[in-house]
C-alpha cells in the first residue's frame, strides 16, 4: 500500500474529508451555542378571540428547551395545544432567535356536563366559561358520545324549527335515550333511537300536528312524550293530550 501512490492519495483524501467534516461539525456546534441564537421572542397570531396571548406565551416558555437550532418544534406545538381554548398550533423558526406560532381556537357550541365545553366539531375541552360572550346550549351524554350529541343537536334544531323554538339542552342518557329541552321551556322525551329514522319520524310527527295542538291547548306546552309508536303525549295546563296520529285525541288526567 505504501508503495502504491494511488492508494496513498485516496487515503489522504478520505482523511482530509473526515477532518473537514469534523471541523464543520464542531464549528456548527460552537455557532449554535452562541447567545445570539437563544430564543428571544415568540410571535403569536391566528385565531385568538378567547386566547390571552401574554398568558399563553408565559405558560409555554417554561416548557421550551434549547435555542433557535435545537428547540423541539413538536414539543413546542404540544405545549401550546395544552393551553385553554387552543385546538391546534403550528410552530416555525424565524431567523435568528424567534418562534412564530399560529393558533386555532376551539369554536364553542355549548357546555358539556358540569365543567367542560364542547366545540362545533364535537370536541370536548376545558376553558373558563366566564369568558363566553353569551349563554350556550347545554349538552351531556356518556363518555365518547360528544360528536354524536352535537350532530343530533343540529338535527333537532332543523326538525323542530316548525315549533318556533330551538334546543336549549340535549341529553343522551346512560341508556342512550334522548331528551331535548327547547327555548320555549318544553321538554321532549324521544326515547332510544331504534333505527336511523326513529328521531326524525318522531320529530316530524310532532311538527306536523303542532298547529292543531297549540290551537286546542295553547302555546304553553310543558312536556311532550314521543315514545309512542303512532302518536305522542303532551302535558299542558295540568293535562296530557294523546295524539293518535290524526285529528282526534283525548285528554288524560
mmCIF file of C-alpha atoms in Angstrom:
data_model
loop_
_atom_site.group_PDB
_atom_site.id
_atom_site.type_symbol
_atom_site.label_atom_id
_atom_site.label_comp_id
_atom_site.label_asym_id
_atom_site.label_seq_id
_atom_site.Cartn_x
_atom_site.Cartn_y
_atom_site.Cartn_z
ATOM 1 C CA UNK A 1 0.000 0.000 0.000
ATOM 2 C CA UNK A 2 2.750 2.436 0.985
ATOM 3 C CA UNK A 3 4.337 1.981 -2.441
ATOM 4 C CA UNK A 4 1.030 2.497 -4.200
ATOM 5 C CA UNK A 5 0.768 6.236 -4.857
ATOM 6 C CA UNK A 6 -2.852 5.981 -5.947
ATOM 7 C CA UNK A 7 -3.948 4.297 -2.739
ATOM 8 C CA UNK A 8 -1.956 6.745 -0.643
ATOM 9 C CA UNK A 9 -3.640 9.695 -2.360
ATOM 10 C CA UNK A 10 -7.067 8.117 -1.854
ATOM 11 C CA UNK A 11 -6.383 7.525 1.845
ATOM 12 C CA UNK A 12 -5.133 11.090 2.239
ATOM 13 C CA UNK A 13 -8.242 12.463 0.562
ATOM 14 C CA UNK A 14 -10.520 10.394 2.809
ATOM 15 C CA UNK A 15 -8.643 11.521 5.908
ATOM 16 C CA UNK A 16 -8.816 15.143 4.795
ATOM 17 C CA UNK A 17 -12.577 14.826 4.205
ATOM 18 C CA UNK A 18 -13.106 13.338 7.656
ATOM 19 C CA UNK A 19 -11.127 16.123 9.293
ATOM 20 C CA UNK A 20 -13.071 18.722 7.309
ATOM 21 C CA UNK A 21 -16.425 17.201 8.354
ATOM 22 C CA UNK A 22 -15.317 17.141 11.998
ATOM 23 C CA UNK A 23 -14.221 20.786 11.805
ATOM 24 C CA UNK A 24 -17.500 21.840 10.192
ATOM 25 C CA UNK A 25 -19.492 19.918 12.804
ATOM 26 C CA UNK A 26 -17.500 21.448 15.632
ATOM 27 C CA UNK A 27 -17.920 24.883 14.130
ATOM 28 C CA UNK A 28 -21.652 24.317 13.778
ATOM 29 C CA UNK A 29 -21.946 23.233 17.399
ATOM 30 C CA UNK A 30 -19.937 26.245 18.522
ATOM 31 C CA UNK A 31 -22.044 28.585 16.400
ATOM 32 C CA UNK A 32 -25.331 27.068 17.578
ATOM 33 C CA UNK A 33 -24.344 27.683 21.189
ATOM 34 C CA UNK A 34 -23.771 31.397 20.733
ATOM 35 C CA UNK A 35 -26.024 33.605 22.926
ATOM 36 C CA UNK A 36 -27.288 35.437 19.846
ATOM 37 C CA UNK A 37 -29.299 32.305 18.926
ATOM 38 C CA UNK A 38 -31.021 31.940 22.290
ATOM 39 C CA UNK A 39 -34.786 32.223 21.825
ATOM 40 C CA UNK A 40 -35.725 35.834 22.480
ATOM 41 C CA UNK A 41 -39.257 36.142 21.075
ATOM 42 C CA UNK A 42 -42.405 34.138 20.462
ATOM 43 C CA UNK A 43 -44.751 35.719 17.949
ATOM 44 C CA UNK A 44 -48.368 34.570 18.224
ATOM 45 C CA UNK A 45 -51.092 35.166 15.679
ATOM 46 C CA UNK A 46 -54.075 33.408 14.167
ATOM 47 C CA UNK A 47 -57.451 32.813 15.773
ATOM 48 C CA UNK A 48 -57.153 34.309 19.262
ATOM 49 C CA UNK A 49 -60.612 35.636 20.165
ATOM 50 C CA UNK A 50 -60.644 33.911 23.566
ATOM 51 C CA UNK A 51 -56.892 33.435 23.937
ATOM 52 C CA UNK A 52 -54.863 35.783 26.115
ATOM 53 C CA UNK A 53 -51.596 35.734 24.189
ATOM 54 C CA UNK A 54 -49.344 37.045 27.022
ATOM 55 C CA UNK A 55 -50.681 34.333 29.359
ATOM 56 C CA UNK A 56 -50.298 31.627 26.703
ATOM 57 C CA UNK A 57 -46.776 32.798 25.875
ATOM 58 C CA UNK A 58 -45.774 32.855 29.554
ATOM 59 C CA UNK A 59 -47.290 29.435 30.136
ATOM 60 C CA UNK A 60 -45.314 27.827 27.327
ATOM 61 C CA UNK A 61 -41.901 29.472 27.773
ATOM 62 C CA UNK A 62 -41.012 27.217 30.687
ATOM 63 C CA UNK A 63 -41.588 24.132 28.529
ATOM 64 C CA UNK A 64 -39.184 25.193 25.757
ATOM 65 C CA UNK A 65 -35.677 23.766 25.771
ATOM 66 C CA UNK A 66 -32.769 24.747 23.541
ATOM 67 C CA UNK A 67 -32.161 27.634 21.183
ATOM 68 C CA UNK A 68 -33.087 28.555 17.633
ATOM 69 C CA UNK A 69 -31.339 25.476 16.235
ATOM 70 C CA UNK A 70 -32.083 22.900 18.900
ATOM 71 C CA UNK A 71 -35.603 23.674 20.145
ATOM 72 C CA UNK A 72 -38.012 20.786 19.569
ATOM 73 C CA UNK A 73 -40.801 22.256 17.430
ATOM 74 C CA UNK A 74 -43.103 19.297 18.002
ATOM 75 C CA UNK A 75 -42.737 19.609 21.771
ATOM 76 C CA UNK A 76 -43.390 23.353 21.474
ATOM 77 C CA UNK A 77 -46.531 22.666 19.442
ATOM 78 C CA UNK A 78 -47.796 20.214 22.047
ATOM 79 C CA UNK A 79 -47.138 22.742 24.822
ATOM 80 C CA UNK A 80 -49.260 25.349 23.052
ATOM 81 C CA UNK A 81 -52.044 22.841 22.416
ATOM 82 C CA UNK A 82 -52.260 22.135 26.156
ATOM 83 C CA UNK A 83 -53.344 25.712 26.831
ATOM 84 C CA UNK A 84 -57.055 26.569 27.303
ATOM 85 C CA UNK A 85 -59.006 27.315 24.109
ATOM 86 C CA UNK A 86 -56.174 26.142 21.810
ATOM 87 C CA UNK A 87 -57.395 23.480 19.385
ATOM 88 C CA UNK A 88 -54.377 23.384 17.091
ATOM 89 C CA UNK A 89 -51.000 25.127 16.884
ATOM 90 C CA UNK A 90 -48.306 25.332 14.246
ATOM 91 C CA UNK A 91 -44.784 26.443 15.169
ATOM 92 C CA UNK A 92 -41.877 27.512 12.941
ATOM 93 C CA UNK A 93 -38.458 29.097 13.420
ATOM 94 C CA UNK A 94 -37.857 32.747 12.488
ATOM 95 C CA UNK A 95 -34.203 33.684 11.995
ATOM 96 C CA UNK A 96 -32.217 34.244 14.104
ATOM 97 C CA UNK A 97 -33.827 33.831 17.546
ATOM 98 C CA UNK A 98 -37.617 33.683 17.405
ATOM 99 C CA UNK A 99 -40.553 31.322 17.006
ATOM 100 C CA UNK A 100 -43.696 32.129 15.044
ATOM 101 C CA UNK A 101 -46.834 30.428 16.321
ATOM 102 C CA UNK A 102 -50.206 30.280 14.587
ATOM 103 C CA UNK A 103 -53.096 29.242 16.823
ATOM 104 C CA UNK A 104 -56.542 27.903 16.056
ATOM 105 C CA UNK A 105 -59.204 28.166 18.746
ATOM 106 C CA UNK A 106 -61.957 25.771 19.631
ATOM 107 C CA UNK A 107 -65.307 27.168 18.470
ATOM 108 C CA UNK A 108 -67.616 26.678 21.463
ATOM 109 C CA UNK A 109 -71.085 25.344 20.733
ATOM 110 C CA UNK A 110 -72.271 24.568 24.253
ATOM 111 C CA UNK A 111 -71.434 23.368 27.725
ATOM 112 C CA UNK A 112 -70.848 19.678 28.419
ATOM 113 C CA UNK A 113 -71.696 18.199 31.786
ATOM 114 C CA UNK A 114 -70.762 20.342 34.747
ATOM 115 C CA UNK A 115 -67.337 21.672 33.835
ATOM 116 C CA UNK A 116 -66.468 21.305 30.151
ATOM 117 C CA UNK A 117 -67.268 22.898 26.825
ATOM 118 C CA UNK A 118 -67.975 21.193 23.519
ATOM 119 C CA UNK A 119 -66.988 22.655 20.162
ATOM 120 C CA UNK A 120 -68.966 22.824 16.936
ATOM 121 C CA UNK A 121 -66.938 19.792 15.827
ATOM 122 C CA UNK A 122 -67.932 17.789 18.903
ATOM 123 C CA UNK A 123 -64.543 18.078 20.629
ATOM 124 C CA UNK A 124 -64.538 18.437 24.418
ATOM 125 C CA UNK A 125 -62.235 20.998 26.003
ATOM 126 C CA UNK A 126 -61.792 22.828 29.291
ATOM 127 C CA UNK A 127 -61.780 26.614 29.494
ATOM 128 C CA UNK A 128 -63.059 29.438 31.666
ATOM 129 C CA UNK A 129 -66.776 29.628 30.908
ATOM 130 C CA UNK A 130 -66.811 33.159 32.281
ATOM 131 C CA UNK A 131 -65.029 34.237 29.097
ATOM 132 C CA UNK A 132 -68.056 33.351 26.974
ATOM 133 C CA UNK A 133 -69.954 36.231 25.431
ATOM 134 C CA UNK A 134 -73.353 34.531 25.563
ATOM 135 C CA UNK A 135 -75.241 31.714 27.235
ATOM 136 C CA UNK A 136 -74.763 28.490 25.300
ATOM 137 C CA UNK A 137 -76.879 25.337 24.962
ATOM 138 C CA UNK A 138 -76.193 22.539 27.440
ATOM 139 C CA UNK A 139 -75.181 19.042 26.338
ATOM 140 C CA UNK A 140 -74.453 15.816 28.150
ATOM 141 C CA UNK A 141 -74.006 12.145 27.373
ATOM 142 C CA UNK A 142 -71.937 9.049 28.079
ATOM 143 C CA UNK A 143 -68.187 9.148 27.542
ATOM 144 C CA UNK A 144 -67.227 9.213 23.889
ATOM 145 C CA UNK A 145 -70.597 10.472 22.586
ATOM 146 C CA UNK A 146 -69.908 14.201 22.256
ATOM 147 C CA UNK A 147 -69.690 14.139 18.455
ATOM 148 C CA UNK A 148 -72.934 12.168 18.209
ATOM 149 C CA UNK A 149 -74.737 14.534 20.594
ATOM 150 C CA UNK A 150 -73.562 17.611 18.672
ATOM 151 C CA UNK A 151 -74.643 16.084 15.356
ATOM 152 C CA UNK A 152 -78.085 15.345 16.809
ATOM 153 C CA UNK A 153 -78.341 18.893 18.159
ATOM 154 C CA UNK A 154 -78.200 20.245 14.619
ATOM 155 C CA UNK A 155 -80.758 17.617 13.546
ATOM 156 C CA UNK A 156 -83.149 18.564 16.347
ATOM 157 C CA UNK A 157 -82.704 22.235 15.510
ATOM 158 C CA UNK A 158 -83.805 21.554 11.935
ATOM 159 C CA UNK A 159 -86.582 19.069 12.719
ATOM 160 C CA UNK A 160 -88.157 21.226 15.440
ATOM 161 C CA UNK A 161 -87.949 24.560 13.631
ATOM 162 C CA UNK A 162 -91.732 24.483 12.854
ATOM 163 C CA UNK A 163 -92.350 24.750 16.613
ATOM 164 C CA UNK A 164 -90.725 28.186 16.643
ATOM 165 C CA UNK A 165 -88.131 27.170 19.239
ATOM 166 C CA UNK A 166 -84.567 25.882 19.317
ATOM 167 C CA UNK A 167 -82.906 23.289 21.575
ATOM 168 C CA UNK A 168 -81.504 24.699 24.814
ATOM 169 C CA UNK A 169 -80.483 21.303 26.200
ATOM 170 C CA UNK A 170 -79.729 17.971 24.534
ATOM 171 C CA UNK A 171 -79.071 14.966 26.766
ATOM 172 C CA UNK A 172 -78.219 11.381 25.916
ATOM 173 C CA UNK A 173 -78.815 9.202 28.970
ATOM 174 C CA UNK A 174 -76.640 6.264 30.069
ATOM 175 C CA UNK A 175 -79.310 4.055 28.426
ATOM 176 C CA UNK A 176 -78.898 6.066 25.209
ATOM 177 C CA UNK A 177 -82.307 7.709 25.405
ATOM 178 C CA UNK A 178 -82.644 11.246 24.069
ATOM 179 C CA UNK A 179 -84.169 14.231 25.881
ATOM 180 C CA UNK A 180 -84.418 17.731 24.435
ATOM 181 C CA UNK A 181 -85.417 20.926 26.215
ATOM 182 C CA UNK A 182 -86.457 23.815 23.977
ATOM 183 C CA UNK A 183 -86.055 27.558 24.329
ATOM 184 C CA UNK A 184 -89.825 27.856 24.972
ATOM 185 C CA UNK A 185 -89.426 25.692 28.086
ATOM 186 C CA UNK A 186 -90.918 22.486 26.669
ATOM 187 C CA UNK A 187 -89.183 19.185 27.377
ATOM 188 C CA UNK A 188 -89.353 16.442 24.762
ATOM 189 C CA UNK A 189 -88.735 12.778 25.511
ATOM 190 C CA UNK A 190 -87.572 10.926 22.400
ATOM 191 C CA UNK A 191 -86.524 7.651 23.958
ATOM 192 C CA UNK A 192 -83.973 5.389 22.345
ATOM 193 C CA UNK A 193 -83.011 5.514 18.694
ATOM 194 C CA UNK A 194 -84.360 2.228 17.307
ATOM 195 C CA UNK A 195 -83.176 2.830 13.732
ATOM 196 C CA UNK A 196 -81.609 5.687 11.724
ATOM 197 C CA UNK A 197 -85.028 7.279 11.061
ATOM 198 C CA UNK A 198 -86.550 6.987 14.566
ATOM 199 C CA UNK A 199 -85.796 10.503 15.785
ATOM 200 C CA UNK A 200 -86.681 12.185 12.505
ATOM 201 C CA UNK A 201 -90.025 10.383 12.299
ATOM 202 C CA UNK A 202 -90.945 11.279 15.873
ATOM 203 C CA UNK A 203 -89.932 14.908 15.343
ATOM 204 C CA UNK A 204 -91.926 15.163 12.118
ATOM 205 C CA UNK A 205 -94.987 13.665 13.811
ATOM 206 C CA UNK A 206 -94.903 16.387 16.464
ATOM 207 C CA UNK A 207 -94.170 19.169 13.970
ATOM 208 C CA UNK A 208 -96.988 18.113 11.647
ATOM 209 C CA UNK A 209 -99.518 18.207 14.486
ATOM 210 C CA UNK A 210 -98.145 21.269 16.250
ATOM 211 C CA UNK A 211 -100.571 23.788 14.770
ATOM 212 C CA UNK A 212 -103.569 21.681 15.787
ATOM 213 C CA UNK A 213 -102.102 21.015 19.238
ATOM 214 C CA UNK A 214 -101.494 24.686 20.046
ATOM 215 C CA UNK A 215 -104.876 25.687 18.594
ATOM 216 C CA UNK A 216 -106.564 23.356 21.061
ATOM 217 C CA UNK A 217 -104.276 23.541 24.088
ATOM 218 C CA UNK A 218 -102.468 26.877 23.703
ATOM 219 C CA UNK A 219 -98.791 27.639 23.335
ATOM 220 C CA UNK A 220 -97.827 26.761 26.890
ATOM 221 C CA UNK A 221 -96.926 23.119 26.253
ATOM 222 C CA UNK A 222 -94.647 21.917 29.023
ATOM 223 C CA UNK A 223 -93.881 18.350 28.003
ATOM 224 C CA UNK A 224 -94.090 16.035 25.011
ATOM 225 C CA UNK A 225 -93.501 12.293 25.079
ATOM 226 C CA UNK A 226 -92.753 10.970 21.582
ATOM 227 C CA UNK A 227 -92.044 7.385 22.582
ATOM 228 C CA UNK A 228 -95.431 6.107 21.431
ATOM 229 C CA UNK A 229 -95.402 4.048 18.200
ATOM 230 C CA UNK A 230 -98.153 6.017 16.423
ATOM 231 C CA UNK A 231 -98.588 9.228 18.352
ATOM 232 C CA UNK A 232 -97.356 11.274 21.275
ATOM 233 C CA UNK A 233 -98.481 12.603 24.639
ATOM 234 C CA UNK A 234 -98.282 16.189 25.803
ATOM 235 C CA UNK A 235 -98.813 17.964 29.083
ATOM 236 C CA UNK A 236 -100.379 21.406 29.197
ATOM 237 C CA UNK A 237 -102.352 23.109 31.978
ATOM 238 C CA UNK A 238 -102.139 20.019 34.133
ATOM 239 C CA UNK A 239 -103.330 17.589 31.460
ATOM 240 C CA UNK A 240 -101.872 15.270 28.834
ATOM 241 C CA UNK A 241 -103.101 15.124 25.274
ATOM 242 C CA UNK A 242 -102.583 11.862 23.421
ATOM 243 C CA UNK A 243 -102.414 12.363 19.674
ATOM 244 C CA UNK A 244 -103.359 9.193 17.816
ATOM 245 C CA UNK A 245 -101.676 10.376 14.648
ATOM 246 C CA UNK A 246 -104.810 12.001 13.227
ATOM 247 C CA UNK A 247 -107.013 14.926 14.169
ATOM 248 C CA UNK A 248 -108.649 13.280 17.141
ATOM 249 C CA UNK A 249 -107.232 12.711 20.562
ATOM 250 C CA UNK A 250 -108.104 12.602 24.191
ATOM 251 C CA UNK A 251 -107.042 14.409 27.301
ATOM 252 C CA UNK A 252 -105.838 12.222 30.114
ATOM 253 C CA UNK A 253 -105.766 13.009 33.807
#
